Amino acid sequence: MRLVTLTVEAKSLPQGLAWADRLTVSMPQELAALLAGGLSLASAPGMQELSALAAGHLRRCAAYTESPPASTRVIGGYQRIPAVLRTAIGHGIGLLQRHRQTKWARFPGWPIDLSADFASDLAGMPRSLPRNQTATPVLLSHDIDSAEGLENLVSKFLTLEEAVGARSASYVVPCAWPIDHGLMAEIVGRGHEIGIHGYDHGNRTPFAAPDERKRRLEAARELARRYNATGYRAPSLLRTKALLEDLAAYYKYDSSIPTSGGAFPVPNNGCASARPWKIGTLWEIPLTLPRDGSLRFLGHGPREIGRVWRDVAERIWASGGVVSLLTHCEARFSGNRAMLRVYEDFLAWLAADPRFEFVLPNELVARLDGDPSHAGKAG
Ligand SMILES: [Zn+2]
């Protein structure tokens, strides 16, 4: 399906789509022509079928990263490149990429693209989150790539979150560096969630042969059991259809697919949806806010990052999605004074606004599965 980009005007749309006013979306050509034609859309022939097909296509067509990016082809693994050099390379690429956004964010658009959700509402399809739920779930998460990340999580991040009544989910690499179980027990003891972050962060699991992938997923089982992990986050957000299918045997949810992936790990990746959906029996909770690494790589300063997060969160609130943010705790990402300040301000902004509600991913999954003890605020 060829996609056409257009800006939507709510006044020509059926009721319930007011949230999409002045939204820029990508739609299959046929549907775009109907939308641009100013017809009475509700009665246009084939409209509903066309929109339903588009919703599925838009969500899936760039959801997976089926070919490994160059970083996974470095002999001995990209982790052998020193972190500082990796950051410098990434930053250099980022500054160049910022000027080439039309190439890497053709679809999904950057920093947010809600095309799949728009098409889904146009088709009148049911939403995964009930429409009468007044508060938008906000999920805070961290990928714990190193011992430094784990230490910073406990010493710098948890207190900021707890101060506004929030808890976060941290996805920990199971088989790469010695895990401090004292810290892990403290995280869980303070009411935060632990999830699994791949195998050794070598970015090979999604592309491995089925047996090798199974061995890697099995290797994380002990850590998952010990800390009640029910969720998975793929390192570098590299995810294949085969990986997501395999995850269902181990986890209740995955949170590796960004709404709008930006330039990394590969251009034009993401699901163009901010709503959770099911892949077989597995819930997929998309990462809906641009992540710290991508924004820093693109050369955004801390204050600008805070502004982007607030703008995108507002768009998502209106659309009936979830706000899901990934920050890394290492000093070179968000574990430094300037970024912690931005994070603290963003948390305070969310906490002061009744439109938002902090939720852990495992609570959200229970809610999506209809467990009444985890029901959200209804209005
Ligand atoms: Zn990672």
Coordinates of C-alpha atoms and ligand atoms in Angstrom, one line a residue:
M1 CA 0.0 0.0 0.0
R2 CA 1.4 3.4 -1.0
L3 CA 1.0 5.9 1.9
V4 CA 0.1 9.5 1.4
T5 CA 0.7 12.1 4.1
L6 CA -2.1 14.6 4.9
T7 CA -3.3 16.9 7.6
V8 CA -6.8 16.1 9.0
E9 CA -9.5 18.6 9.8
A10 CA -12.0 17.4 12.4
K11 CA -14.9 19.4 11.0
S12 CA -15.2 17.0 8.0
L13 CA -15.0 13.9 10.2
P14 CA -17.5 11.7 12.0
Q15 CA -18.1 12.4 15.7
G16 CA -15.5 11.0 18.1
L17 CA -12.6 12.1 15.9
A18 CA -12.4 15.6 17.3
W19 CA -9.1 14.6 18.9
A20 CA -7.5 14.3 15.4
D21 CA -8.1 17.9 14.4
R22 CA -5.0 19.2 12.5
L23 CA -3.3 15.9 13.0
T24 CA -0.8 14.9 10.3
V25 CA -1.3 11.3 9.3
S26 CA -0.2 8.9 6.6
M27 CA -3.0 6.9 4.9
P28 CA -3.2 4.5 2.1
Q29 CA -3.8 6.4 -1.2
E30 CA -7.5 5.3 -1.6
L31 CA -8.4 6.4 1.9
A32 CA -6.4 9.6 1.6
A33 CA -8.4 10.5 -1.5
L34 CA -11.7 10.0 0.4
L35 CA -10.5 12.1 3.3
A36 CA -9.3 14.9 1.0
G37 CA -12.5 14.8 -1.0
G38 CA -14.6 16.2 1.8
L39 CA -17.3 13.6 1.3
S40 CA -19.7 12.7 4.1
L41 CA -17.3 10.2 5.4
A42 CA -19.6 8.2 7.6
S43 CA -21.7 7.3 4.5
A44 CA -18.9 6.9 1.9
P45 CA -19.1 3.5 0.4
G46 CA -16.5 1.0 1.7
M47 CA -15.2 3.6 4.1
Q48 CA -15.3 1.4 7.2
E49 CA -13.7 -1.6 5.5
L50 CA -11.0 0.6 4.0
S51 CA -10.2 2.2 7.4
A52 CA -10.1 -1.1 9.2
L53 CA -7.7 -2.5 6.7
A54 CA -5.6 0.7 6.9
A55 CA -5.5 0.5 10.7
G56 CA -4.0 -3.0 10.7
H57 CA -1.6 -2.2 7.9
L58 CA -0.4 1.1 9.5
R59 CA 0.2 -0.6 12.8
R60 CA 2.2 -3.5 11.4
C61 CA 3.9 -2.3 8.2
A62 CA 6.9 -0.7 10.0
A63 CA 6.5 -2.4 13.5
Y64 CA 9.4 -4.8 13.1
T65 CA 13.1 -4.4 12.3
E66 CA 13.6 -7.5 10.3
S67 CA 17.1 -6.7 9.1
P68 CA 19.9 -6.1 11.6
P69 CA 21.4 -2.6 11.6
A70 CA 25.1 -2.1 10.9
S71 CA 25.9 -2.0 14.7
T72 CA 25.1 -5.7 15.1
R73 CA 27.6 -6.6 12.3
V74 CA 30.7 -5.3 14.1
I75 CA 33.0 -8.3 14.7
G76 CA 32.8 -9.3 18.3
G77 CA 29.7 -7.2 18.9
Y78 CA 29.2 -3.5 18.9
Q79 CA 29.7 -3.4 22.7
R80 CA 33.4 -3.8 22.0
I81 CA 33.4 -0.3 20.8
P82 CA 34.0 1.9 23.9
A83 CA 30.8 3.6 25.2
V84 CA 32.3 7.1 24.7
L85 CA 33.1 6.4 21.1
R86 CA 29.7 4.8 20.5
T87 CA 28.1 8.0 21.9
A88 CA 30.3 10.2 19.8
I89 CA 29.5 8.2 16.6
G90 CA 25.8 8.3 17.5
H91 CA 25.9 12.0 18.2
G92 CA 27.7 12.7 14.9
I93 CA 25.2 10.6 12.9
G94 CA 22.4 12.3 14.9
L95 CA 23.3 15.9 14.0
L96 CA 23.5 14.9 10.3
Q97 CA 20.2 13.0 10.6
R98 CA 18.3 15.9 12.2
H99 CA 18.6 17.7 8.9
R100 CA 17.4 14.6 7.0
Q101 CA 14.2 14.0 8.9
T102 CA 12.2 13.5 5.7
K103 CA 14.4 10.4 5.0
W104 CA 14.2 8.6 8.4
A105 CA 10.7 9.7 9.5
R106 CA 8.8 9.3 6.2
F107 CA 6.6 6.9 8.2
P108 CA 6.0 6.9 11.1
G109 CA 6.4 10.7 11.3
W110 CA 8.5 12.3 14.1
P111 CA 8.2 12.8 17.0
I112 CA 4.7 11.2 17.1
D113 CA 2.5 9.5 14.5
L114 CA -1.0 8.3 15.4
S115 CA -2.1 7.2 11.9
A116 CA -3.1 3.7 13.0
D117 CA -5.2 5.0 15.9
F118 CA -6.9 7.6 13.6
A119 CA -7.7 4.9 11.0
S120 CA -9.0 2.6 13.8
D121 CA -11.4 5.3 15.1
L122 CA -12.5 6.1 11.6
A123 CA -13.4 2.4 11.2
G124 CA -15.3 2.5 14.5
M125 CA -13.1 -0.3 16.0
P126 CA -13.1 -0.9 19.7
R127 CA -10.3 0.7 21.7
S128 CA -8.1 -1.4 24.1
L129 CA -8.5 1.3 26.8
P130 CA -12.2 2.1 27.5
R131 CA -13.3 5.5 26.3
N132 CA -14.9 6.4 29.7
Q133 CA -11.5 6.1 31.4
T134 CA -10.7 9.7 32.2
A135 CA -7.0 9.5 33.1
T136 CA -4.4 8.6 30.5
P137 CA -2.0 5.9 31.9
V138 CA 1.6 7.1 32.2
L139 CA 4.2 4.4 32.2
L140 CA 7.8 5.3 33.3
S141 CA 10.5 2.9 32.3
H142 CA 14.3 2.5 32.3
D143 CA 16.5 0.1 30.3
I144 CA 19.3 -1.0 32.6
D145 CA 22.2 -1.7 30.3
S146 CA 25.0 -1.6 32.9
A147 CA 26.0 -1.8 36.6
E148 CA 26.2 2.0 36.5
G149 CA 22.7 2.2 35.2
L150 CA 21.4 0.0 38.1
E151 CA 23.3 2.1 40.7
N152 CA 22.0 5.4 39.3
L153 CA 18.5 4.1 39.1
V154 CA 18.4 3.5 42.8
S155 CA 20.5 6.5 43.9
K156 CA 19.0 9.1 41.4
F157 CA 15.7 8.1 39.8
L158 CA 13.5 6.2 42.2
T159 CA 13.3 9.0 44.8
L160 CA 12.2 11.5 42.1
E161 CA 9.5 9.1 41.0
E162 CA 8.3 8.2 44.5
A163 CA 8.1 11.9 45.4
V164 CA 5.2 12.3 43.0
G165 CA 3.6 9.0 43.9
A166 CA 4.9 7.2 40.7
R167 CA 6.6 3.9 40.3
S168 CA 8.7 2.7 37.3
A169 CA 9.5 -0.5 35.4
S170 CA 13.2 -1.3 34.8
Y171 CA 14.2 -3.8 32.2
V172 CA 17.5 -5.4 33.3
V173 CA 20.0 -7.1 31.0
P174 CA 20.1 -10.7 32.5
C175 CA 23.4 -12.1 31.2
A176 CA 26.1 -9.4 30.6
W177 CA 27.4 -7.9 33.9
P178 CA 27.2 -8.9 37.6
I179 CA 23.8 -7.9 38.9
D180 CA 23.7 -6.4 42.4
H181 CA 20.8 -8.4 44.0
G182 CA 20.8 -6.1 47.0
L183 CA 19.8 -3.2 44.7
M184 CA 17.3 -5.4 42.8
A185 CA 15.6 -6.4 46.0
E186 CA 15.4 -2.8 47.1
I187 CA 13.8 -1.7 43.8
V188 CA 11.1 -4.4 44.1
G189 CA 10.7 -3.7 47.8
R190 CA 10.0 -0.1 47.1
G191 CA 7.1 -1.1 44.8
H192 CA 8.8 -0.8 41.4
E193 CA 8.7 -3.3 38.6
I194 CA 11.5 -5.4 37.1
G195 CA 11.4 -6.7 33.5
I196 CA 13.9 -8.4 31.2
H197 CA 16.1 -6.5 28.7
G198 CA 17.2 -9.2 26.2
Y199 CA 20.1 -11.5 26.9
D200 CA 23.5 -9.8 26.7
H201 CA 22.6 -6.7 24.8
G202 CA 24.6 -7.9 21.8
N203 CA 21.6 -7.2 19.6
R204 CA 21.6 -10.8 18.2
T205 CA 18.6 -12.5 19.8
P206 CA 15.9 -11.2 17.4
F207 CA 17.9 -12.4 14.4
A208 CA 19.2 -15.7 15.8
A209 CA 18.1 -19.1 14.6
P210 CA 15.0 -20.4 16.6
D211 CA 17.1 -22.8 18.8
E212 CA 19.6 -20.1 19.7
R213 CA 16.9 -17.6 20.4
K214 CA 15.2 -20.1 22.7
R215 CA 18.4 -20.7 24.6
R216 CA 18.8 -17.0 25.1
L217 CA 15.2 -16.5 26.3
E218 CA 15.6 -19.5 28.6
A219 CA 18.8 -18.0 30.1
A220 CA 16.7 -15.0 31.4
R221 CA 14.1 -17.3 33.1
E222 CA 15.9 -17.4 36.5
L223 CA 16.1 -13.6 36.8
A224 CA 12.5 -13.2 35.6
R225 CA 11.3 -15.7 38.2
R226 CA 13.2 -14.2 41.0
Y227 CA 11.8 -10.7 40.5
N228 CA 8.4 -11.7 39.0
A229 CA 9.1 -10.2 35.7
T230 CA 6.2 -10.3 33.3
G231 CA 7.5 -7.9 30.7
Y232 CA 10.2 -7.8 28.0
R233 CA 12.1 -4.9 26.3
A234 CA 14.3 -5.7 23.4
P235 CA 17.8 -4.1 23.5
S236 CA 18.1 -1.2 21.0
L237 CA 14.4 -1.9 20.3
L238 CA 15.5 -4.4 17.7
R239 CA 12.5 -6.7 17.3
T240 CA 11.5 -9.3 14.7
K241 CA 8.1 -11.0 14.2
A242 CA 9.8 -14.3 15.2
L243 CA 11.0 -12.8 18.5
L244 CA 7.6 -11.3 19.4
E245 CA 6.0 -14.7 18.7
D246 CA 8.5 -16.5 20.9
L247 CA 8.1 -14.0 23.8
A248 CA 4.5 -15.1 24.4
A249 CA 5.7 -18.3 26.1
Y250 CA 7.7 -16.3 28.7
Y251 CA 6.0 -12.9 29.2
K252 CA 2.6 -11.3 29.5
Y253 CA 3.7 -8.2 27.6
D254 CA 6.4 -6.7 25.4
S255 CA 7.3 -3.1 25.3
S256 CA 9.8 -2.9 22.4
I257 CA 7.9 -1.2 19.6
P258 CA 8.0 2.6 19.5
T259 CA 5.1 4.6 18.2
S260 CA 7.6 6.6 16.2
G261 CA 11.1 5.1 16.2
G262 CA 13.0 8.1 14.8
A263 CA 16.3 7.4 13.2
F264 CA 17.4 4.5 15.3
P265 CA 17.8 1.5 15.3
V266 CA 16.7 1.7 11.6
P267 CA 15.0 4.6 9.7
N268 CA 11.2 4.6 9.4
N269 CA 10.3 2.2 12.2
G270 CA 7.4 2.2 14.5
C271 CA 3.7 1.2 14.9
A272 CA 2.1 4.6 14.5
S273 CA -0.2 3.8 17.5
A274 CA -0.1 4.9 21.1
R275 CA -2.6 2.2 22.2
P276 CA -1.7 -1.3 23.5
W277 CA -2.7 -4.1 21.3
K278 CA -2.3 -7.9 21.2
I279 CA 0.2 -10.0 19.2
G280 CA -1.2 -13.4 19.7
T281 CA -1.6 -13.8 23.5
L282 CA 1.1 -11.2 24.2
W283 CA 0.2 -7.5 25.0
E284 CA 2.3 -5.0 23.1
I285 CA 2.6 -1.7 25.0
P286 CA 4.1 0.7 22.6
L287 CA 6.8 3.2 23.6
T288 CA 5.0 6.4 22.8
L289 CA 7.3 9.2 23.8
P290 CA 10.6 9.9 22.0
R291 CA 13.3 8.3 24.1
D292 CA 16.1 10.2 25.7
G293 CA 18.8 8.6 23.6
S294 CA 17.1 9.5 20.3
L295 CA 16.5 13.1 21.3
R296 CA 20.0 13.6 22.6
F297 CA 21.5 12.0 19.5
L298 CA 19.5 14.4 17.4
G299 CA 21.2 17.2 19.3
H300 CA 18.2 18.4 21.5
G301 CA 19.1 20.1 24.7
P302 CA 17.6 19.1 28.0
R303 CA 14.9 21.8 28.1
E304 CA 13.9 21.1 24.6
I305 CA 13.5 17.5 25.4
G306 CA 11.1 18.3 28.3
R307 CA 9.1 20.4 25.9
V308 CA 8.8 17.6 23.3
W309 CA 7.7 15.2 26.0
R310 CA 4.9 17.5 27.2
D311 CA 3.7 18.2 23.7
V312 CA 3.6 14.6 22.7
A313 CA 1.9 13.6 26.0
E314 CA -0.9 16.1 25.4
R315 CA -1.4 14.7 21.9
I316 CA -1.6 11.2 23.3
W317 CA -4.0 12.2 26.1
A318 CA -6.4 13.5 23.4
S319 CA -6.1 10.4 21.3
G320 CA -6.9 7.7 23.9
G321 CA -3.4 6.2 24.1
V322 CA -0.9 5.6 26.8
V323 CA 2.1 7.8 27.7
S324 CA 5.1 5.5 27.8
L325 CA 8.6 6.9 28.4
L326 CA 12.0 5.2 28.3
T327 CA 14.9 6.9 30.0
H328 CA 18.4 5.4 30.5
C329 CA 20.0 5.9 33.9
E330 CA 23.7 6.1 32.8
A331 CA 25.2 9.6 33.2
R332 CA 25.7 9.9 29.4
F333 CA 21.9 9.6 28.9
S334 CA 19.6 10.8 31.6
G335 CA 21.6 10.1 34.8
N336 CA 23.2 13.6 34.8
R337 CA 22.1 16.7 36.6
A338 CA 20.5 18.6 33.7
M339 CA 18.5 15.6 32.4
L340 CA 17.4 14.6 35.9
R341 CA 16.1 18.1 36.4
V342 CA 14.1 17.8 33.2
Y343 CA 12.8 14.4 34.3
E344 CA 11.8 15.7 37.7
D345 CA 10.0 18.7 36.1
F346 CA 8.2 16.4 33.6
L347 CA 7.1 14.1 36.5
A348 CA 5.8 17.1 38.5
W349 CA 3.9 18.4 35.4
L350 CA 2.2 15.0 34.9
A351 CA 1.4 14.6 38.6
A352 CA -0.2 18.0 38.9
D353 CA -2.6 17.2 35.9
P354 CA -5.7 15.0 36.6
R355 CA -5.6 14.0 32.9
F356 CA -2.7 11.7 33.7
E357 CA -2.3 8.8 36.0
F358 CA 1.0 6.9 36.8
V359 CA 0.6 3.1 36.3
L360 CA 3.0 0.2 36.2
P361 CA 3.0 -1.8 33.0
N362 CA 2.1 -5.0 34.8
E363 CA -0.9 -3.1 36.4
L364 CA -1.9 -1.8 33.0
V365 CA -1.8 -5.4 31.6
A366 CA -4.1 -6.6 34.4
R367 CA -6.4 -3.8 33.6
L368 CA -6.4 -4.6 29.9
D369 CA -7.2 -8.2 30.8
G370 CA -10.2 -6.9 32.7
D371 CA -9.0 -7.5 36.2
P372 CA -11.4 -5.2 38.3
S373 CA -8.9 -4.7 41.1
H374 CA -6.7 -2.8 38.7
A375 CA -9.5 -0.7 37.1
G376 CA -8.5 2.8 36.1
K377 CA -10.3 6.1 37.0
A378 CA -13.6 6.1 35.1
G379 CA -15.5 9.2 34.3
Ligands
ZN1 ZN 19.5 -1.2 26.3

